[in-house]
Short mmCIF file of C-alpha atoms in Angstrom, two decimals:
data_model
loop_
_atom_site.label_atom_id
_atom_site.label_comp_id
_atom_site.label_asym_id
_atom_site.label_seq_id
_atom_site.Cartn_x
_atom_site.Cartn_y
_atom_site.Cartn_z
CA UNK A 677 0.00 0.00 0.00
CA UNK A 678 1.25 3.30 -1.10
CA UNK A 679 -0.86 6.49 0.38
CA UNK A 680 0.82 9.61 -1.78
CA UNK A 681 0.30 12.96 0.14
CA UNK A 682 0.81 15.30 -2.70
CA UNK A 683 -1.16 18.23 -2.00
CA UNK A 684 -2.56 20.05 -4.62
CA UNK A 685 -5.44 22.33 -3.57
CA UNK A 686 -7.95 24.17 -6.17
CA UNK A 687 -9.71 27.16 -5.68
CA UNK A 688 -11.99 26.64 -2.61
CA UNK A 689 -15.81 26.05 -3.88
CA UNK A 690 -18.48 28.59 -3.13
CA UNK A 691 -21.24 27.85 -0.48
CA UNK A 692 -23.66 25.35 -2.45
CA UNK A 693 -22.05 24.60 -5.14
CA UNK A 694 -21.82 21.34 -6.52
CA UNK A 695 -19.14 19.04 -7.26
CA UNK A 696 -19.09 16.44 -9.40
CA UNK A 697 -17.94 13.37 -8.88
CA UNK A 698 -14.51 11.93 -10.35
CA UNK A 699 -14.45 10.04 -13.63
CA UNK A 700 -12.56 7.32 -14.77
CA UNK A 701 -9.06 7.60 -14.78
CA UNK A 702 -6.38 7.32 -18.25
CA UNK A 703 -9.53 7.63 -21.09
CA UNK A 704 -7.15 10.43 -22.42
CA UNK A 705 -4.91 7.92 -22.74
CA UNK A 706 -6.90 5.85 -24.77
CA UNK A 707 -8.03 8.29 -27.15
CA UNK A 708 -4.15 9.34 -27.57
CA UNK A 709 -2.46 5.66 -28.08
CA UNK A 710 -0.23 5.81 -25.29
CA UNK A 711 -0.60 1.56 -24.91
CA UNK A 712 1.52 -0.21 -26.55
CA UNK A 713 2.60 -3.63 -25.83
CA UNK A 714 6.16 -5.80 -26.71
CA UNK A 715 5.18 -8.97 -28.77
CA UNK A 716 6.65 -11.86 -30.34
CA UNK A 717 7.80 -11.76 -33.52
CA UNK A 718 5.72 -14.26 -35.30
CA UNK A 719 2.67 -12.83 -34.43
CA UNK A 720 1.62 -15.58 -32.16
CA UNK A 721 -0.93 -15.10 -29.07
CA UNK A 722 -2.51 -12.23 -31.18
CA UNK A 723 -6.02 -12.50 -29.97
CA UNK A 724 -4.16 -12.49 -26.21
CA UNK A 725 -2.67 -8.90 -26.96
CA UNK A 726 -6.23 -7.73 -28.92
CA UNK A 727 -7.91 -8.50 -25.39
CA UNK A 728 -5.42 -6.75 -23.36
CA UNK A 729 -6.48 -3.34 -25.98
CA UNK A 730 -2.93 -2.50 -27.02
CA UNK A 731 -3.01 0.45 -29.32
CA UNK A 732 0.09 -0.64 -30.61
CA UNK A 733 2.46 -3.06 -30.67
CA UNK A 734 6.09 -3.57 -31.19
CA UNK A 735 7.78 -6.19 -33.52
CA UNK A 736 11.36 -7.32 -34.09
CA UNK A 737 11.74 -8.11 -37.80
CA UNK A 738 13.90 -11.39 -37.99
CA UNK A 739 15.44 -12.91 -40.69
CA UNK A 740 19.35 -14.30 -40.11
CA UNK A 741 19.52 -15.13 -44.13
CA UNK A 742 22.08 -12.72 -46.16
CA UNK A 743 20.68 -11.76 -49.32
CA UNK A 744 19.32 -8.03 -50.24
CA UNK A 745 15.91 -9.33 -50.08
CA UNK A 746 14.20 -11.34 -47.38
CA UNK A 747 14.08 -14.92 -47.08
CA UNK A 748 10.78 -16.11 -48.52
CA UNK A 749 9.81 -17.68 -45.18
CA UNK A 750 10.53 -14.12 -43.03
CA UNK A 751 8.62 -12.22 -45.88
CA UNK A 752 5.50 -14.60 -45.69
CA UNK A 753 5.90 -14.41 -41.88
CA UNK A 754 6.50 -10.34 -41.21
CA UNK A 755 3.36 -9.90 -44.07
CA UNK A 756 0.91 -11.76 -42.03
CA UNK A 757 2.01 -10.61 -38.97
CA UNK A 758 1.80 -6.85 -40.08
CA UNK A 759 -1.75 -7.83 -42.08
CA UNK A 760 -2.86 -9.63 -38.21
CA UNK A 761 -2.17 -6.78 -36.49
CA UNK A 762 -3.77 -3.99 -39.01
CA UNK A 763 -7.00 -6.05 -39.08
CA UNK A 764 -7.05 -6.22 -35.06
CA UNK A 765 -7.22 -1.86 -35.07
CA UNK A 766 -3.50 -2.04 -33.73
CA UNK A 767 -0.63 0.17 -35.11
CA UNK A 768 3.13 -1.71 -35.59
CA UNK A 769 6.46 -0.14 -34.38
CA UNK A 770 8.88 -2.56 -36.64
CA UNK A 771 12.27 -2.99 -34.91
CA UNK A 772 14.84 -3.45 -37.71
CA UNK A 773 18.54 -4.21 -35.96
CA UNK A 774 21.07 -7.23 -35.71
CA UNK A 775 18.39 -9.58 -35.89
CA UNK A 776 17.27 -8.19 -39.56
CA UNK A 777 20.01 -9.25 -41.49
CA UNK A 778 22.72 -12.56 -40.81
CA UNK A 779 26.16 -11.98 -39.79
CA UNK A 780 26.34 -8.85 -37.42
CA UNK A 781 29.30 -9.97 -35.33
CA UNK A 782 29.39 -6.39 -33.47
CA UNK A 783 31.15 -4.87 -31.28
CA UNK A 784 33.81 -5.11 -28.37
CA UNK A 785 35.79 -3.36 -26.49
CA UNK A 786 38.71 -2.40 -28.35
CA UNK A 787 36.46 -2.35 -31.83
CA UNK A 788 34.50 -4.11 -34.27
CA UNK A 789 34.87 -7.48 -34.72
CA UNK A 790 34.48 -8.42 -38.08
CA UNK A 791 33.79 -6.12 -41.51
CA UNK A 792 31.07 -3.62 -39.50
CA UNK A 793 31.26 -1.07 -42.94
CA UNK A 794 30.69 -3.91 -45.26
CA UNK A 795 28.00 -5.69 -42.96
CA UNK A 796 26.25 -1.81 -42.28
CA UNK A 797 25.93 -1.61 -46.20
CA UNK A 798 24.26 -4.61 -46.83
CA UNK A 799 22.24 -4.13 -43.84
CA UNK A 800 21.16 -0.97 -44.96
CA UNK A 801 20.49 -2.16 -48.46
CA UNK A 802 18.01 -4.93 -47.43
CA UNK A 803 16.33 -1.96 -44.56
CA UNK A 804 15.71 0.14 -48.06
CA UNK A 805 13.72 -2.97 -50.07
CA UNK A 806 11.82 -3.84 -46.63
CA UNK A 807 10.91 0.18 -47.10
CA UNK A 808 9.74 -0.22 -50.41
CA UNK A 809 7.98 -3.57 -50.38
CA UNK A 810 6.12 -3.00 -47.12
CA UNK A 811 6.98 0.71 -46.06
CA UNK A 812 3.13 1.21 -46.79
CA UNK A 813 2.22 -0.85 -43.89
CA UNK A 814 4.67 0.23 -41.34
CA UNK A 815 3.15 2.87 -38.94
CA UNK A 816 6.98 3.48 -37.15
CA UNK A 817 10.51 2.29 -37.56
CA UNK A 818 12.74 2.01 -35.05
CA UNK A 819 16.49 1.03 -35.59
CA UNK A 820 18.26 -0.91 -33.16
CA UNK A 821 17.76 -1.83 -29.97
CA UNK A 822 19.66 -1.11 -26.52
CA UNK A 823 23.39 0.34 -28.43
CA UNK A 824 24.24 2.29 -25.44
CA UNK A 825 24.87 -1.47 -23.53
CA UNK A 826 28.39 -2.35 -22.16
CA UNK A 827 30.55 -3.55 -24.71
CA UNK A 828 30.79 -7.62 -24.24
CA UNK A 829 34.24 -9.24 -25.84
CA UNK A 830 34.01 -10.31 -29.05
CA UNK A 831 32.20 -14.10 -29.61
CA UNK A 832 30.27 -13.00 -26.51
CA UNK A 833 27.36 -15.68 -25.98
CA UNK A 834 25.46 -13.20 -24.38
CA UNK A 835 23.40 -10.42 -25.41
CA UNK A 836 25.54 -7.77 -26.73
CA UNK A 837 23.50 -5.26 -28.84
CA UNK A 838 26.18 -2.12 -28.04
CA UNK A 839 27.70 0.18 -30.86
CA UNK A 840 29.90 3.03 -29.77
CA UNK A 841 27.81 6.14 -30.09
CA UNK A 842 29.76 7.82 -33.25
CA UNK A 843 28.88 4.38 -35.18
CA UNK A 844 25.21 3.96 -34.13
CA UNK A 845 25.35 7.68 -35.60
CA UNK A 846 25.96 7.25 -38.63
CA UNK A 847 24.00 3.54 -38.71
CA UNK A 848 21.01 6.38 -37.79
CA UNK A 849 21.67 8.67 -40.40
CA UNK A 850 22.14 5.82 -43.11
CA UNK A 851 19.06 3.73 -41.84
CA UNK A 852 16.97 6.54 -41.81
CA UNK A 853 17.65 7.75 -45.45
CA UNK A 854 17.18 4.25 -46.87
CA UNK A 855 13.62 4.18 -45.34
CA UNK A 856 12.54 7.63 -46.78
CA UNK A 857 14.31 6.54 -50.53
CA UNK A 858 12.59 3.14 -50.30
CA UNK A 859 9.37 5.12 -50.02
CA UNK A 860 7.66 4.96 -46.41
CA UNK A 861 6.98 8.13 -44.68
CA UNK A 862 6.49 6.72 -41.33
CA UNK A 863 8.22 8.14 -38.49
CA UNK A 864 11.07 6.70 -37.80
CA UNK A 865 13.02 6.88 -34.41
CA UNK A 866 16.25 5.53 -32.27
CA UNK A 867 16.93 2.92 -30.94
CA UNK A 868 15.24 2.23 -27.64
CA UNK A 869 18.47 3.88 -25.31
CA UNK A 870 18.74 1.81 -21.82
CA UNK A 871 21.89 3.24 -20.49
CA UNK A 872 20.58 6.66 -18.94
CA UNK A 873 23.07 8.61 -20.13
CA UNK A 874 21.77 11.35 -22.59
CA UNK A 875 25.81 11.97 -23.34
CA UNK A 876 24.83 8.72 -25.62
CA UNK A 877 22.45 10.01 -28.04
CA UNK A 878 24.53 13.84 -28.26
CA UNK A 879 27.63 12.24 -29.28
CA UNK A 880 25.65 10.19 -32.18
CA UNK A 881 24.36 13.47 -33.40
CA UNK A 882 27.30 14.72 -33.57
CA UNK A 883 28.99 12.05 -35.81
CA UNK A 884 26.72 12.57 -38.21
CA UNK A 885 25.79 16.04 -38.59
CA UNK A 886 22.55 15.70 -37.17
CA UNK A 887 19.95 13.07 -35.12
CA UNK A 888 18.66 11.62 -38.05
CA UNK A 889 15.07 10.76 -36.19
CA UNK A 890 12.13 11.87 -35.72
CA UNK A 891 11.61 10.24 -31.69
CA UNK A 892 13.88 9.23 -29.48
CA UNK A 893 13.29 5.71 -27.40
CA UNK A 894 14.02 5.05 -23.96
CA UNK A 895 13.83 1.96 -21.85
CA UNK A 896 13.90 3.27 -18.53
CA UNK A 897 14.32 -0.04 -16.33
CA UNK A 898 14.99 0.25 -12.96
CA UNK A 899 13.43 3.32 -12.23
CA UNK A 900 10.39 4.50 -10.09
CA UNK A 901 7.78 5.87 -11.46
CA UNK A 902 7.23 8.94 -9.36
CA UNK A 903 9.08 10.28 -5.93
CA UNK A 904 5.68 8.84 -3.84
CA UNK A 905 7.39 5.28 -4.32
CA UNK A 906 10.95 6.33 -2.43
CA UNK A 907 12.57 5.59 -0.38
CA UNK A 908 11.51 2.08 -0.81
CA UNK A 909 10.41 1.30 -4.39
CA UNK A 910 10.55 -2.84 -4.08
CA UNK A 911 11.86 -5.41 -6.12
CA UNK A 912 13.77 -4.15 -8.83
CA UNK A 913 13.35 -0.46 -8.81
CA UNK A 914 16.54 1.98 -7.50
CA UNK A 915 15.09 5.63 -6.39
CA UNK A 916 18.73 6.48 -7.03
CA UNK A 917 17.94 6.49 -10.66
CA UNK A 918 15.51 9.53 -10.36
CA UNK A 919 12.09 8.69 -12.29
CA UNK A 920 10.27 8.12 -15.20
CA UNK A 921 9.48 11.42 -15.85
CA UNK A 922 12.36 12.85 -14.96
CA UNK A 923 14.07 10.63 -17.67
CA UNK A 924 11.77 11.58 -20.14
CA UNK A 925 12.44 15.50 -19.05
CA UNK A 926 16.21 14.68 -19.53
CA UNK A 927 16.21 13.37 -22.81
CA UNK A 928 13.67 16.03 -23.77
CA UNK A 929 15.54 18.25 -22.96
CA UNK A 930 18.80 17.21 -25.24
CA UNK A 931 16.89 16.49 -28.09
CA UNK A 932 13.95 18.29 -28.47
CA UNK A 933 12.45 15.47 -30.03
CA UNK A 934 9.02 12.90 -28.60
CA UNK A 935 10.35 10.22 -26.45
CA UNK A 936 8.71 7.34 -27.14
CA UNK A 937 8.70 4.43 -24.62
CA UNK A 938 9.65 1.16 -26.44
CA UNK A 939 10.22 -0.80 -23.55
CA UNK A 940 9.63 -0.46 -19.50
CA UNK A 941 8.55 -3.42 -17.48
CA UNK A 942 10.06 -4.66 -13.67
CA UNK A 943 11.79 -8.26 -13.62
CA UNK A 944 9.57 -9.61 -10.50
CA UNK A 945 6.95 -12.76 -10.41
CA UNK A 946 5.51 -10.33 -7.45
CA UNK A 947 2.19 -9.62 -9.83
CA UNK A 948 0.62 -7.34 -7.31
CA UNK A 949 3.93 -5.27 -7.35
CA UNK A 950 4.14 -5.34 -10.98
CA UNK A 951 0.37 -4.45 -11.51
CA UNK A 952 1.03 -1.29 -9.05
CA UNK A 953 4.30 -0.36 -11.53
CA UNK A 954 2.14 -0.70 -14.29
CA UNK A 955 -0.61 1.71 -13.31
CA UNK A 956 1.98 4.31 -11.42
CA UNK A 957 4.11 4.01 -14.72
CA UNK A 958 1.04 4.62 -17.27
CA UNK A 959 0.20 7.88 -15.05
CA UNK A 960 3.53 8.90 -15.39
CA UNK A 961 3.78 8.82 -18.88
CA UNK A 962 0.14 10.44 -19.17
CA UNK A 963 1.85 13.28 -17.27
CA UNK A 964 4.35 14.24 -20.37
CA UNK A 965 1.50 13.21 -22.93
CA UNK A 966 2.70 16.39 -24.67
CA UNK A 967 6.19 14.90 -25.49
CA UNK A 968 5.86 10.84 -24.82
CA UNK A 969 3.04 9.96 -27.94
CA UNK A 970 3.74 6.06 -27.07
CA UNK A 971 4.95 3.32 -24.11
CA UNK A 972 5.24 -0.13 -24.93
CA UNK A 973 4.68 -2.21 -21.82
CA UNK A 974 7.63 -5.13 -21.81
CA UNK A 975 6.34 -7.44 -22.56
CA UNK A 976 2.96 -9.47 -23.43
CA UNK A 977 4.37 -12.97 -23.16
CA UNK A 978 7.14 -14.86 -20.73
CA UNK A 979 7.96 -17.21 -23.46
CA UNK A 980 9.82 -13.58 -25.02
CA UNK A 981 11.67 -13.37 -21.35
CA UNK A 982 10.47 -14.21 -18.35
CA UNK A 983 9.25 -13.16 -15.61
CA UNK A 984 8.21 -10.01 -17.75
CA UNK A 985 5.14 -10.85 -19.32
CA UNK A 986 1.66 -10.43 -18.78
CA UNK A 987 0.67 -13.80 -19.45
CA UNK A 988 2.85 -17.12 -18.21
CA UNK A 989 4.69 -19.05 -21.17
CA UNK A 990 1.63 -21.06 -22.18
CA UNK A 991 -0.32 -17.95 -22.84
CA UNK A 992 -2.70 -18.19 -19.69
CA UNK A 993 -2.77 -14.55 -17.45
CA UNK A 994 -0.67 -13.64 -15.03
CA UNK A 995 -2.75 -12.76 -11.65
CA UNK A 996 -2.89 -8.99 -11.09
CA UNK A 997 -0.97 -7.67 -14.56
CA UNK A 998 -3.05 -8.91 -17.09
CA UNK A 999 -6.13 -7.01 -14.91
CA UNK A 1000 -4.37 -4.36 -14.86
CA UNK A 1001 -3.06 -3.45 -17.94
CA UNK A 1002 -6.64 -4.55 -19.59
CA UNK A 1003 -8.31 -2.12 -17.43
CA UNK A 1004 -5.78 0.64 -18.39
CA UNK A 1005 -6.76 0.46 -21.81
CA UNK A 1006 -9.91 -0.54 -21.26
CA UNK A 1007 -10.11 -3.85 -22.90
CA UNK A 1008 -9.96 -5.06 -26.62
CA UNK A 1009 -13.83 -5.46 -26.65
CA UNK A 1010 -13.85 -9.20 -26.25
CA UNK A 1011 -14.31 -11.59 -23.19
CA UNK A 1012 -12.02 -11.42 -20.89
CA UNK A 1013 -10.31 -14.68 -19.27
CA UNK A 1014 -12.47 -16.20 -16.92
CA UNK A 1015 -11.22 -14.40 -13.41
CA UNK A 1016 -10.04 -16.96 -10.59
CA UNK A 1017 -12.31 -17.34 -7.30
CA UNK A 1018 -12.01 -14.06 -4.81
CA UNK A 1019 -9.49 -15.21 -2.44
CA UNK A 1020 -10.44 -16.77 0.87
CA UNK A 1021 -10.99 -14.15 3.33
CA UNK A 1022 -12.05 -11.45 1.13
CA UNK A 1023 -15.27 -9.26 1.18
CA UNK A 1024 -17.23 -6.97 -1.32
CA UNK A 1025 -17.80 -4.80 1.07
CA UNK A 1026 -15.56 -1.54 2.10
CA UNK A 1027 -16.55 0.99 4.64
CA UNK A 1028 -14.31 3.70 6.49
CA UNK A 1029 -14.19 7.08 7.77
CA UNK A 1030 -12.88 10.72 6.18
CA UNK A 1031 -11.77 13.00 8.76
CA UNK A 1032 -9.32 15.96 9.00
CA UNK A 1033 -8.70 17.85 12.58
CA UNK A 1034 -10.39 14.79 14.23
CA UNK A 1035 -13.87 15.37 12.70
CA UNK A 1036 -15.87 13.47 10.37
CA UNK A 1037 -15.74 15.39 6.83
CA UNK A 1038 -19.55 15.63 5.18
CA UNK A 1039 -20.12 15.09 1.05
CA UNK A 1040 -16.03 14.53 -0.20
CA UNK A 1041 -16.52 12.21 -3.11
CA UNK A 1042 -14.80 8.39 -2.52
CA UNK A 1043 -14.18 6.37 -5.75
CA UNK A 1044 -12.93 2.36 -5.93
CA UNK A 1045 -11.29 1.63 -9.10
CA UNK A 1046 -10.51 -1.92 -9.55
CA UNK A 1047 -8.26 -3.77 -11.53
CA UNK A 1048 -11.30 -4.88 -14.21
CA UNK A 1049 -12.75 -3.31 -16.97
CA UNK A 1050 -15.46 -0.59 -16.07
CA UNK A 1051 -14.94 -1.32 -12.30
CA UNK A 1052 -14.99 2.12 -10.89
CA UNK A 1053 -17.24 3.21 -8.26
CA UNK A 1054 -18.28 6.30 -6.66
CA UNK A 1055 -19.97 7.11 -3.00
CA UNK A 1056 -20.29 10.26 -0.83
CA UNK A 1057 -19.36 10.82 2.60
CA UNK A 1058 -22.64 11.48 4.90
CA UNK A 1059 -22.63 13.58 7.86
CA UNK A 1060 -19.99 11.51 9.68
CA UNK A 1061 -17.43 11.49 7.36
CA UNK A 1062 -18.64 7.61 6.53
CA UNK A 1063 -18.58 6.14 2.96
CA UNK A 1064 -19.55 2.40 2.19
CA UNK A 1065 -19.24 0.44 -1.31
CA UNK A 1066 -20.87 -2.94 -0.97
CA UNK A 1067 -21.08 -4.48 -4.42
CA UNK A 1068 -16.94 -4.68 -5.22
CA UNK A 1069 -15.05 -7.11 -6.59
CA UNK A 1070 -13.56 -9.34 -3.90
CA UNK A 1071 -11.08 -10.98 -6.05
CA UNK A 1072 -9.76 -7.85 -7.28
CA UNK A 1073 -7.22 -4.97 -5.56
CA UNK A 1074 -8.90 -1.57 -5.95
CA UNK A 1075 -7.15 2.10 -5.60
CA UNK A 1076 -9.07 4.21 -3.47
CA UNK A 1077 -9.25 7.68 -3.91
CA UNK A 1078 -10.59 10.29 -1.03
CA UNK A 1079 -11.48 13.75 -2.63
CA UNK A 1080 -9.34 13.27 -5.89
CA UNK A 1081 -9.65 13.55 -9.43
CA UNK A 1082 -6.96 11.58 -11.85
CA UNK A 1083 -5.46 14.53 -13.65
CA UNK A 1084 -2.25 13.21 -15.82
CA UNK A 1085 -0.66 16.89 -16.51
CA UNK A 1086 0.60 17.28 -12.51
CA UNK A 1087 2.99 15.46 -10.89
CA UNK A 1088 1.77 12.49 -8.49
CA UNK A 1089 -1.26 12.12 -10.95
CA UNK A 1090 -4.40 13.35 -8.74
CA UNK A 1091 -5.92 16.79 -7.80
CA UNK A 1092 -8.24 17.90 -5.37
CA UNK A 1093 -11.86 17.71 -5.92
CA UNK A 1094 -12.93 19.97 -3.15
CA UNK A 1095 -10.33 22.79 -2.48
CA UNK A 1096 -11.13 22.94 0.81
CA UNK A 1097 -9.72 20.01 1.95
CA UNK A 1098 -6.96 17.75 0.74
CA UNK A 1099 -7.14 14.41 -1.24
CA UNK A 1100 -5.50 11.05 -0.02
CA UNK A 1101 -4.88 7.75 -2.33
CA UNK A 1102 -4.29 4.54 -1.86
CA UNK A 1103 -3.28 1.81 -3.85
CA UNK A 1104 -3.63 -1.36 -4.56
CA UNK A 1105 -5.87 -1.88 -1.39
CA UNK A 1106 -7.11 -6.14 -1.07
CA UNK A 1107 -10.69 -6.68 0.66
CA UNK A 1108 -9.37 -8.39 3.52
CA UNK A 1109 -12.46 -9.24 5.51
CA UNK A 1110 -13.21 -8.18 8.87
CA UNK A 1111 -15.30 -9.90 11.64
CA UNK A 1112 -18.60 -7.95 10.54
CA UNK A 1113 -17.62 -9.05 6.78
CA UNK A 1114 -16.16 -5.99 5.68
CA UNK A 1115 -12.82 -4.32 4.69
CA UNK A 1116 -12.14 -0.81 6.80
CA UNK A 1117 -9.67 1.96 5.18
CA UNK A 1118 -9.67 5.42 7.43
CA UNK A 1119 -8.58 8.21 6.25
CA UNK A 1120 -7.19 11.14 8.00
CA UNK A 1121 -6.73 14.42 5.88
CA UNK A 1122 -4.09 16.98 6.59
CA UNK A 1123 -6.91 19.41 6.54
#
């Protein structure tokens, strides 16, 4: 449970005047496309990711064979998959890097290590027929993914993605002018930059003349989503990172160019603790919806790497997460998986006090918002300060709000309803059950 005290007062409201009550938080979003969602490359578990409502989705185009044009099989395959998508009402950020083209042997410390110039050419000259044969159903590029990582030694097993900044550079520039002569006019951005250090993405600029972009991608992993979760984030998370949106400030603020999330997620199998990132992510991102247009939740699947998905490796959901992130975007319009039986020693019933200076607080608005699609609720307090909901969902966690309204464009995410008083939140709050068969959450306002 996380209760975050930011006070932000409006104007106080005149004797008699109404207030109404607080809506449903992130439809903004929605309208927007901020939700996006990491999938697997061959399309598979597409009807999983068109329930969860992604907006968009995010696809690494493989094909290890050499030739300018695509192997038959990776065409066939990266044509359906695009075709899948498009007929499901989601949008497709192709990833085109090492995996794209066969026999990348990269980068290590003291160099490349193999024939990077003649490798980069034919790379490029395969990115330029991809442009022109499918450049019409592309709705973003992206090239490369993760360069700023530590340079591994060469014939490395492990995952070594990293290109010295000056290289990636001019792999930018190149990349990006073979998409535009092949034909597509999609925007086309960076590589998704994991690193943190904007120096990075300058210094490629710089070698060659110019960001050749039109977004620049971060995966900001590791960090909190706003100061409310410090000094204790959990599993993780470092608050000595700073937070999302101060990342997304920093690299705004180099570039002058959309940030675009590809990839944030939490390596955890704690689902409640990932389901709370999740939400406290989204609302940060909401909160720069002026400068981040996308973020691309990592990742729908654990059979892409686990214990990051939303669903386990067989496709089935994930307790908590897959909730969660379906009732951020409000759901793809068809049934959801069955949910599992409320807990044992839950209740649908939630009762409690509002008070501030040790008095009961008459008529603040209370809302519930579950985990579920369309479960919000909404109650007043009567002349004791006492709200009740008795028709939630006992098998859900619900985030319950005391005299706040979700506003995305302030920090912390919420604003008072009634300026008069302050607002209080807390998350991720589970119906435990009480003797009298009810869950009790008081609230005490600073005034």
């Amino acid at each position: 449970m996380r209760t975050l005290l930011l006070l932000l007062p409006l104007a106080g409201c005149l004797v008699g005047e109404e207030i109404d009550p607080p809506s449903a938080p992130h439809i903004a979003a929605r309208t927007a496309g901020l939700f996006g969602l990491n999938v697997q490359a061959d399309g598979a578990r597409a009807d999983v990711v068109s329930d969860l409502g992604a907006e968009w989705v995010r696809v690494e185009l493989v094909d290890d064979s050499m030739n300018a044009d695509l192997a038959p099989s990776a065409a066939a395959r990266f044509e359906s998959v695009l075709d899948d998508y498009h007929a499901r009402g989601m949008q497709v950020l192709v990833i085109y890097d090492y995996s794209s083209f066969g026999g990348n042997a990269g980068f290590g410390p003291s160099g490349a290590c193999g024939d990077w110039e003649g490798w980069r050419v034919r790379w490029t000259e395969r990115l330029q027929r991809v442009s022109q044969g499918y450049g019409a159903r592309v709705d973003a590029w992206q090239i490369w993914n993760e360069p700023d990582q530590p340079l591994l030694p060469c014939g490395s097993e492990d995952y070594n993605p990293g290109i010295p900044s000056g290289d990636y550079g001019v792999l930018l520039r190149d990349a990006y002018n073979a998409i535009r002569g092949g034909g597509s006019t999609a925007p086309i951005i960076t590589a998704g930059l994991d690193s943190g250090q904007v120096s990075y993405v300058r210094e490629a600029s710089d070698a060659a003349g110019g960001l050749y972009a039109d977004g620049v991608a971060i995966h900001p992993y590791g960090v909190p989503p706003d100061a409310s979760w410090c000094p204790d984030p959990g599993e993780d998370l470092n608050c000595a990172w700073g937070t999302l949106g101060g990342k997304v400030d920093e690299y705004y603020a180099a570039t002058g160019l959309p940030i675009w999330i590809s990839e944030f997620g939490v390596r955890s199998a704690d689902t409640r603790h990932v389901a709370a990132y999740l939400s406290a992510a989204y609302t940060a991102f909401e909160s720069r919806a002026s400068i981040v247009p996308h973020a691309f939740f990592f990742c729908e699947s654990d059979a892409m790497v686990p214990p990051f998905g939303l669903t386990f490796a067989d496709g089935s959901p994930k307790p908590d997460v897959y909730a969660m992130y379906r009732a951020l975007t409000g759901g793809g319009g068809g049934e959801p998986p069955p949910p599992p039986p409320p807990p044992p020693g839950t209740t649908s019933q939630l009762h409690g006090t509002v008070e501030s200076g040790g008095a009961g607080v008459e008529g603040l608005w209370v809302s519930a918002w579950g985990h579920g699609e369309g479960d919000f609720h909404v109650v007043k307090t009567d002349a004791l300060g006492i709200y009740a909901f008795t028709d939630l969902n006992p098998g859900s966690q619900y985030n319950v709000v005391v005299n706040g309204q979700f506003e995305p464009s302030v920090p912390g995410g919420y604003v008072a309803l009634d300026g008069d008083h302050a607002f209080d939140v807390r998350n991720n709050v589970v119906l435990e059950s009480g003797p009298d068969g009810w869950h009790g959450e008081n609230f005490q306002l600073s005034y």
